[in-house]
PDB file of C-alpha atoms in Angstrom:
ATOM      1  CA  UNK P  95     -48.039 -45.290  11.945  1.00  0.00           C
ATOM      2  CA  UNK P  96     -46.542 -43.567   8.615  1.00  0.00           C
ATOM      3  CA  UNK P  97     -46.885 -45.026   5.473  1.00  0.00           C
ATOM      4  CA  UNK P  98     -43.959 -47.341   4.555  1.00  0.00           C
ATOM      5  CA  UNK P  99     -43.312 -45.572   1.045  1.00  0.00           C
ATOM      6  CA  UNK P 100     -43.757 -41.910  -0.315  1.00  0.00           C
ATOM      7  CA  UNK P 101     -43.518 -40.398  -3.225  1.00  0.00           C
ATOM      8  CA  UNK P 102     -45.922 -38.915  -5.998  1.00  0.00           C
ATOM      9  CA  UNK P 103     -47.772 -41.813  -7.761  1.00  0.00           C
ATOM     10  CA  UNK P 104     -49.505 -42.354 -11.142  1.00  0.00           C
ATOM     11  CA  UNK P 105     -51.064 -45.653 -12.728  1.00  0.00           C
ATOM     12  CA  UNK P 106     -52.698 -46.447 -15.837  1.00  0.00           C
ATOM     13  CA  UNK P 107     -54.519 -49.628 -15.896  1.00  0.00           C
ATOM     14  CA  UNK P 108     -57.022 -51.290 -17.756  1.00  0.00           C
ATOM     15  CA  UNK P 109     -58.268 -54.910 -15.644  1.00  0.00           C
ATOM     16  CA  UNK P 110     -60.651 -57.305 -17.509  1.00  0.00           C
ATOM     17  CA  UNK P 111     -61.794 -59.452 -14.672  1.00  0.00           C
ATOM     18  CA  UNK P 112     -63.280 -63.001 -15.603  1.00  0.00           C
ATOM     19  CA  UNK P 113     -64.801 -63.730 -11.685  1.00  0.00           C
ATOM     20  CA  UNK P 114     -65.847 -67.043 -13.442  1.00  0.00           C
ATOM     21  CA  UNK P 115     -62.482 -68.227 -14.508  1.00  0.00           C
ATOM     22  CA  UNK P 116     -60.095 -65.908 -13.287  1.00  0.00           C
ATOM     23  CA  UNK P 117     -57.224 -67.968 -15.832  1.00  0.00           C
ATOM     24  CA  UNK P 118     -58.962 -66.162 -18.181  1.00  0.00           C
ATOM     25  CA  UNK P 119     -58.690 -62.426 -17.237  1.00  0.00           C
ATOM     26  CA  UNK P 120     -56.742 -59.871 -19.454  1.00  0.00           C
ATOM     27  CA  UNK P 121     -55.221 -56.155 -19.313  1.00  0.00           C
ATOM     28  CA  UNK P 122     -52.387 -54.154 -18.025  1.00  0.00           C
ATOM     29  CA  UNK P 123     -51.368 -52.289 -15.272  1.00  0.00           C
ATOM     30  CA  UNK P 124     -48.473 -49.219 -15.267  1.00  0.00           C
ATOM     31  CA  UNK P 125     -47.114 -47.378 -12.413  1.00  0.00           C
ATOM     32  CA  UNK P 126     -44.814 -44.724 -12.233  1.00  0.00           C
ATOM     33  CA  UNK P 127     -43.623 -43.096  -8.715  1.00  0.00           C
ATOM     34  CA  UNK P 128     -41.700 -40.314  -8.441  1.00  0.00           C
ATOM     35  CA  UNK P 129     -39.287 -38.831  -5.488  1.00  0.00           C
ATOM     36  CA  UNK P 130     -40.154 -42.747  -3.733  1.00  0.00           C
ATOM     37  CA  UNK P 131     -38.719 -42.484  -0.465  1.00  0.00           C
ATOM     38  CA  UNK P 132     -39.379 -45.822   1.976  1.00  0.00           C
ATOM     39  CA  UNK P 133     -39.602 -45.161   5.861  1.00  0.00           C
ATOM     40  CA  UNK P 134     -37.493 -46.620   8.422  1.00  0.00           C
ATOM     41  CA  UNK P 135     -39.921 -49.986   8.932  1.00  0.00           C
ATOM     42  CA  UNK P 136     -39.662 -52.823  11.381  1.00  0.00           C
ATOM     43  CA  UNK P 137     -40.170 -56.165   9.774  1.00  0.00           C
ATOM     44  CA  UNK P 138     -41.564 -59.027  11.924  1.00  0.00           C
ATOM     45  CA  UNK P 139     -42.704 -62.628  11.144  1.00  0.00           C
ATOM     46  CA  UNK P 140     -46.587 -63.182  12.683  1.00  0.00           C
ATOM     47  CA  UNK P 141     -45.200 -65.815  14.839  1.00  0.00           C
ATOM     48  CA  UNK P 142     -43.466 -64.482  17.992  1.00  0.00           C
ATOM     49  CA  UNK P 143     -41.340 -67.861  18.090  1.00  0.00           C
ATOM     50  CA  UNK P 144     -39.482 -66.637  14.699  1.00  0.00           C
ATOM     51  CA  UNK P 145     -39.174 -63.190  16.220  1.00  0.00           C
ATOM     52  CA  UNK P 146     -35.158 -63.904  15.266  1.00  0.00           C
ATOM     53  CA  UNK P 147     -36.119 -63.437  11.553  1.00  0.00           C
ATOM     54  CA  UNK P 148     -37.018 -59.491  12.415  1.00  0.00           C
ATOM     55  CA  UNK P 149     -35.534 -56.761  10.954  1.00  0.00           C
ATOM     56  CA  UNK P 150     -35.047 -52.663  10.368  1.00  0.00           C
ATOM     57  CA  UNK P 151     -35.503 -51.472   6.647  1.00  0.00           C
ATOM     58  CA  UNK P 152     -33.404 -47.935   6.990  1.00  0.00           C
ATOM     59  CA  UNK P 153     -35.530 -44.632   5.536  1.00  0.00           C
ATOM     60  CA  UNK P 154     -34.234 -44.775   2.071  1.00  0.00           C
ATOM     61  CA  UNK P 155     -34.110 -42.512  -0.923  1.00  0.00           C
ATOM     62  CA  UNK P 156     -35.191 -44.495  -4.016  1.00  0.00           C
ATOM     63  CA  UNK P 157     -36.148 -41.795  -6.748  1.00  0.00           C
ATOM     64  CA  UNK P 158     -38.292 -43.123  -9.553  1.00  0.00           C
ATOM     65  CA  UNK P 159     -40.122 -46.476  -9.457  1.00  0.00           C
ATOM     66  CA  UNK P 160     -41.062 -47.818 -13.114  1.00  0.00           C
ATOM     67  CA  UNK P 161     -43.252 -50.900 -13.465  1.00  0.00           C
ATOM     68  CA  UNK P 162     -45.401 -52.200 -16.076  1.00  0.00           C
ATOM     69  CA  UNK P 163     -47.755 -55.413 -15.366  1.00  0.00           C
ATOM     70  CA  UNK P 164     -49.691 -57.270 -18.598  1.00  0.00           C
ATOM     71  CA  UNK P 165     -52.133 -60.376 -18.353  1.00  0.00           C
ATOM     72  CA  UNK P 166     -53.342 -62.346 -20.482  1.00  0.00           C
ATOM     73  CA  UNK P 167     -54.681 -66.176 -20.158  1.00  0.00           C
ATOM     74  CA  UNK P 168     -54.078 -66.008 -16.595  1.00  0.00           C
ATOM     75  CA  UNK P 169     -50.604 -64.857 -16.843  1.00  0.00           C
ATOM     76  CA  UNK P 170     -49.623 -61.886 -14.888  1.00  0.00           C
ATOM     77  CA  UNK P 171     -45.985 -61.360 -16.175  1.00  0.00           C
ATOM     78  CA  UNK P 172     -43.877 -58.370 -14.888  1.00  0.00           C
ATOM     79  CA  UNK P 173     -42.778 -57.126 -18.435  1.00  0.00           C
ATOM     80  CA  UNK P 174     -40.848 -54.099 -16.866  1.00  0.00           C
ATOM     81  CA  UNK P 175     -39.810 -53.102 -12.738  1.00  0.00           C
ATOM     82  CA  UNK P 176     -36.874 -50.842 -11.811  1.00  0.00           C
ATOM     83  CA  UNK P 177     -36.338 -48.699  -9.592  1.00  0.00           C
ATOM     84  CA  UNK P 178     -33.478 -46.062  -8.255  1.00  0.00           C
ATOM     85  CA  UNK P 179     -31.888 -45.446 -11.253  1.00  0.00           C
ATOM     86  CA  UNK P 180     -30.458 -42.050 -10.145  1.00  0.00           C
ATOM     87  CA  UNK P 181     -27.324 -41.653  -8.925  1.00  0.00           C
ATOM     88  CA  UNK P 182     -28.906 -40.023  -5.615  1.00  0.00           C
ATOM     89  CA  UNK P 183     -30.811 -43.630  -4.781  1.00  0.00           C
ATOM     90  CA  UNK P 184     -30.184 -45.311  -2.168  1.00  0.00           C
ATOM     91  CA  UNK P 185     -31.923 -48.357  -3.439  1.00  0.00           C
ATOM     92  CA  UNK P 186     -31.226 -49.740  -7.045  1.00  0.00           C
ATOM     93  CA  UNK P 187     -33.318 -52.600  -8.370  1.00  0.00           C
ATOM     94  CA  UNK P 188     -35.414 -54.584 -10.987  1.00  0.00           C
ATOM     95  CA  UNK P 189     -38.341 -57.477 -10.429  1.00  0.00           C
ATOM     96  CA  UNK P 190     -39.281 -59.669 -13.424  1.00  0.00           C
ATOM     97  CA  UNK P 191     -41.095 -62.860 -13.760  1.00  0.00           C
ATOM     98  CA  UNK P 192     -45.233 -63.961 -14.099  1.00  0.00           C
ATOM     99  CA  UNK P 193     -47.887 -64.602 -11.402  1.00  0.00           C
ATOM    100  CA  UNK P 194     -49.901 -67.835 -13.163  1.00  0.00           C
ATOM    101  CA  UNK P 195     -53.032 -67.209 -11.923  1.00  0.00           C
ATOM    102  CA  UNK P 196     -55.623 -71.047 -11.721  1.00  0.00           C
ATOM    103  CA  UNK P 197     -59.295 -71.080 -11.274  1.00  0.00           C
ATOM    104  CA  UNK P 198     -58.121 -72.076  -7.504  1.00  0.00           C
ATOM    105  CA  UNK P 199     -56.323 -68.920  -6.410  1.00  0.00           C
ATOM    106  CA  UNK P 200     -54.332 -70.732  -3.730  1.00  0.00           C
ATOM    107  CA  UNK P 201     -53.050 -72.796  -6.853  1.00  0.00           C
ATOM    108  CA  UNK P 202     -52.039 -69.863  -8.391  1.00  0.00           C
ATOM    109  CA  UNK P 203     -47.945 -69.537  -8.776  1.00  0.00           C
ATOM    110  CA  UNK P 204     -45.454 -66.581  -7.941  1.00  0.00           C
ATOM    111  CA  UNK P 205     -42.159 -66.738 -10.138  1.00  0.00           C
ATOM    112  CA  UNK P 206     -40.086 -64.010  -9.506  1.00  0.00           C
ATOM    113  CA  UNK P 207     -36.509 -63.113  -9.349  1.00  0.00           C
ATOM    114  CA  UNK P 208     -35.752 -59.513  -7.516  1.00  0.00           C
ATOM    115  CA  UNK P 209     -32.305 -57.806  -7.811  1.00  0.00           C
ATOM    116  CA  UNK P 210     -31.060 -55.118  -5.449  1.00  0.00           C
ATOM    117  CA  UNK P 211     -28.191 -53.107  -4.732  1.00  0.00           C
ATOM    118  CA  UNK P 212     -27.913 -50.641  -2.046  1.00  0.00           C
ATOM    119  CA  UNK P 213     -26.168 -47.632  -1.871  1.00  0.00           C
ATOM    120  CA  UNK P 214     -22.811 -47.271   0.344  1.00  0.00           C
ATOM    121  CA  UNK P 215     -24.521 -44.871   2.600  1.00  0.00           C
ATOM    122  CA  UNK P 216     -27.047 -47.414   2.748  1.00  0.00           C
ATOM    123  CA  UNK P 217     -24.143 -49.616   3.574  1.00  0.00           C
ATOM    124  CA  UNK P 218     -22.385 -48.221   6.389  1.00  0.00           C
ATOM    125  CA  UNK P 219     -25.756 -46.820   8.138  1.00  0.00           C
ATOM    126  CA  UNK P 220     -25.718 -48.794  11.617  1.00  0.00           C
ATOM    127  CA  UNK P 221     -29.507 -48.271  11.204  1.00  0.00           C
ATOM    128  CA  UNK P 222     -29.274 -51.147   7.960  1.00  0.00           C
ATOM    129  CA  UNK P 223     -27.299 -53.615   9.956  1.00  0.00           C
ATOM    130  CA  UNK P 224     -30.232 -56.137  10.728  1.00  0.00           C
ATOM    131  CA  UNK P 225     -31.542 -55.629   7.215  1.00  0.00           C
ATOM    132  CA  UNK P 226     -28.314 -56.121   5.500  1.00  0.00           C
ATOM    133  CA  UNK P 227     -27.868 -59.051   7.617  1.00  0.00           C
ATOM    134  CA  UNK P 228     -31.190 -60.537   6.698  1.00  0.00           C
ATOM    135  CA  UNK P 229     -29.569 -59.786   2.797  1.00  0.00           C
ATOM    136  CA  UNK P 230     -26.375 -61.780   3.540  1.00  0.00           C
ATOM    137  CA  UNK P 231     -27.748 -65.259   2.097  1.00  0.00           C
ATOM    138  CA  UNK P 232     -28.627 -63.541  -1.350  1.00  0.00           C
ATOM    139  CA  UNK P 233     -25.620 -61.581  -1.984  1.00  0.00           C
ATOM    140  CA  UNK P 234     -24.347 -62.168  -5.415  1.00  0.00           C
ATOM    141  CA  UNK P 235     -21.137 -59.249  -5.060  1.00  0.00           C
ATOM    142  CA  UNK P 236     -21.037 -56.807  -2.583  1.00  0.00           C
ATOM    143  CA  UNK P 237     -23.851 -54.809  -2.424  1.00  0.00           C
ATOM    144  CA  UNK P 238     -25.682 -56.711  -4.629  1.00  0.00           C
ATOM    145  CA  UNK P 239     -28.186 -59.222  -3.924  1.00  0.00           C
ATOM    146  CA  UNK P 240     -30.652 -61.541  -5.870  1.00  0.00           C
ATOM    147  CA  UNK P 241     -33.566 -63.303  -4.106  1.00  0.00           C
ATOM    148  CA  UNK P 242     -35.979 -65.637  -6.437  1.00  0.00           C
ATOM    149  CA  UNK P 243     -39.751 -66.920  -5.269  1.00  0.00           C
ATOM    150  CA  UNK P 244     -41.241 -69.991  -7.303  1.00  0.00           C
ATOM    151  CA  UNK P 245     -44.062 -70.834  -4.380  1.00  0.00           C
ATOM    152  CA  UNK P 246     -47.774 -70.878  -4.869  1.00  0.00           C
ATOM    153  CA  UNK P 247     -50.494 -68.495  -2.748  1.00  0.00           C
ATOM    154  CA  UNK P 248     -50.950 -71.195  -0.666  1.00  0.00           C
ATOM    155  CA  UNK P 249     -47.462 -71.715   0.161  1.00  0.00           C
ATOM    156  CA  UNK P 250     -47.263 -67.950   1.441  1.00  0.00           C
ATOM    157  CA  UNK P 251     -50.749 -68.441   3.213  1.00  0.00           C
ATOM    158  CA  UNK P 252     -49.520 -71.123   4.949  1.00  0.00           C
ATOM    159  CA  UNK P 253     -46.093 -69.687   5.996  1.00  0.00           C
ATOM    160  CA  UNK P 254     -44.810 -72.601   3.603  1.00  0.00           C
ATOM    161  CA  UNK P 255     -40.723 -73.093   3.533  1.00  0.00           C
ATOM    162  CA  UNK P 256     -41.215 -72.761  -0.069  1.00  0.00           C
ATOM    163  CA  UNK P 257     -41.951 -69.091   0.478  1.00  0.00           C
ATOM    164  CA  UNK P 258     -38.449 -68.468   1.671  1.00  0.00           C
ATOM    165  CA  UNK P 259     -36.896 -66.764  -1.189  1.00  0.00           C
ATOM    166  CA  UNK P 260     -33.866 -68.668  -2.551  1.00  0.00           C
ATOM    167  CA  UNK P 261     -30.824 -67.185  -3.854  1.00  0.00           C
ATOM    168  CA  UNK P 262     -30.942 -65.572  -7.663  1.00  0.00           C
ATOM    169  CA  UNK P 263     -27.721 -65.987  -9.447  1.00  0.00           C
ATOM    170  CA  UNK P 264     -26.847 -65.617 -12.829  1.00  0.00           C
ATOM    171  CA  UNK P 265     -27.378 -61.772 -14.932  1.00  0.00           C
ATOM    172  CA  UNK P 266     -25.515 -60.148 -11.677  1.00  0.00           C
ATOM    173  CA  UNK P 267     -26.019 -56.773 -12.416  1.00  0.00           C
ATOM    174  CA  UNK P 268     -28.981 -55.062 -11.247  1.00  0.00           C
TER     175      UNK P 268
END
């Protein structure tokens, strides 16, 4: 099938991978995409009995994607992620948190907070309804939404209810 995003991509990074104690890995990681565009994608759990939970993502016109990782002492923190700043997006947003990473990786713990705000084209598209739907527990205003993750690897592994992103409220605007 086509690749879920396009757009012209460019990343600096600079890994220092400890395969002994992985805690204890350092570096960075920047990415920078330009003219992102995402393709209209179906969305489907693995398990045909929660085939309710499926969903469209429209083909949407995000623009620039900024994102900047660091790690140090097995902390991956997010220290910058936005994307669709332009007034042309379809797709606004921003990601911040850390990824502790533990000598167990399944230990390891995802704490993130995502923002997003789509577009009113985006909106009124009949194509978005099932997506926006799936949206509709994290909107903060409308058009706005805020979905948080505090779950470990094994938790997502394991299809986990604690990988069922909760609602982010609080600093509204995206």
């Amino acid at each position: 099938g086509a690749s879920p995003l396009k757009g012209l991509v460019d990343i600096d990074s600079d890994i220092h991978l400890n395969e002994t104690d992985v805690s204890k890995s350092s570096g960075y990681f920047n990415v920078k995409i330009k003219n992102m565009m995402v393709t209209q994608q179906n969305v489907s759990p693995p398990d045909p009995a929660m085939a309710a939970f499926s969903f469209i993502i429209p083909a949407m016109n995000i623009g620039q994607l900024n994102g900047a990782l660091t790690m140090k002492n097995g902390l991956l923190e997010i220290s910058q992620f936005k994307f669709g700043e332009e007034p042309s997006s379809d797709f606004k947003g921003s990601l911040n948190g850390d990824f502790k990473i533990e000598k167990s990786f399944e230990q390891s713990t995802l704490n993130i907070a995502l923002r997003l705000k789509l577009s009113e084209r985006i909106l009124q598209n009949p194509d978005a309804k099932t997506f926006i739907s799936f949206l509709s527990s994290y909107q903060t205003s409308p058009g706005e939404y805020g979905l948080k993750w505090n779950a470990t690897v094994s938790d997502f592994t394991n299809f986990s209810i604690k990988a069922i992103p909760e609602r982010q409220i609080g600093r509204a605007h995206v």
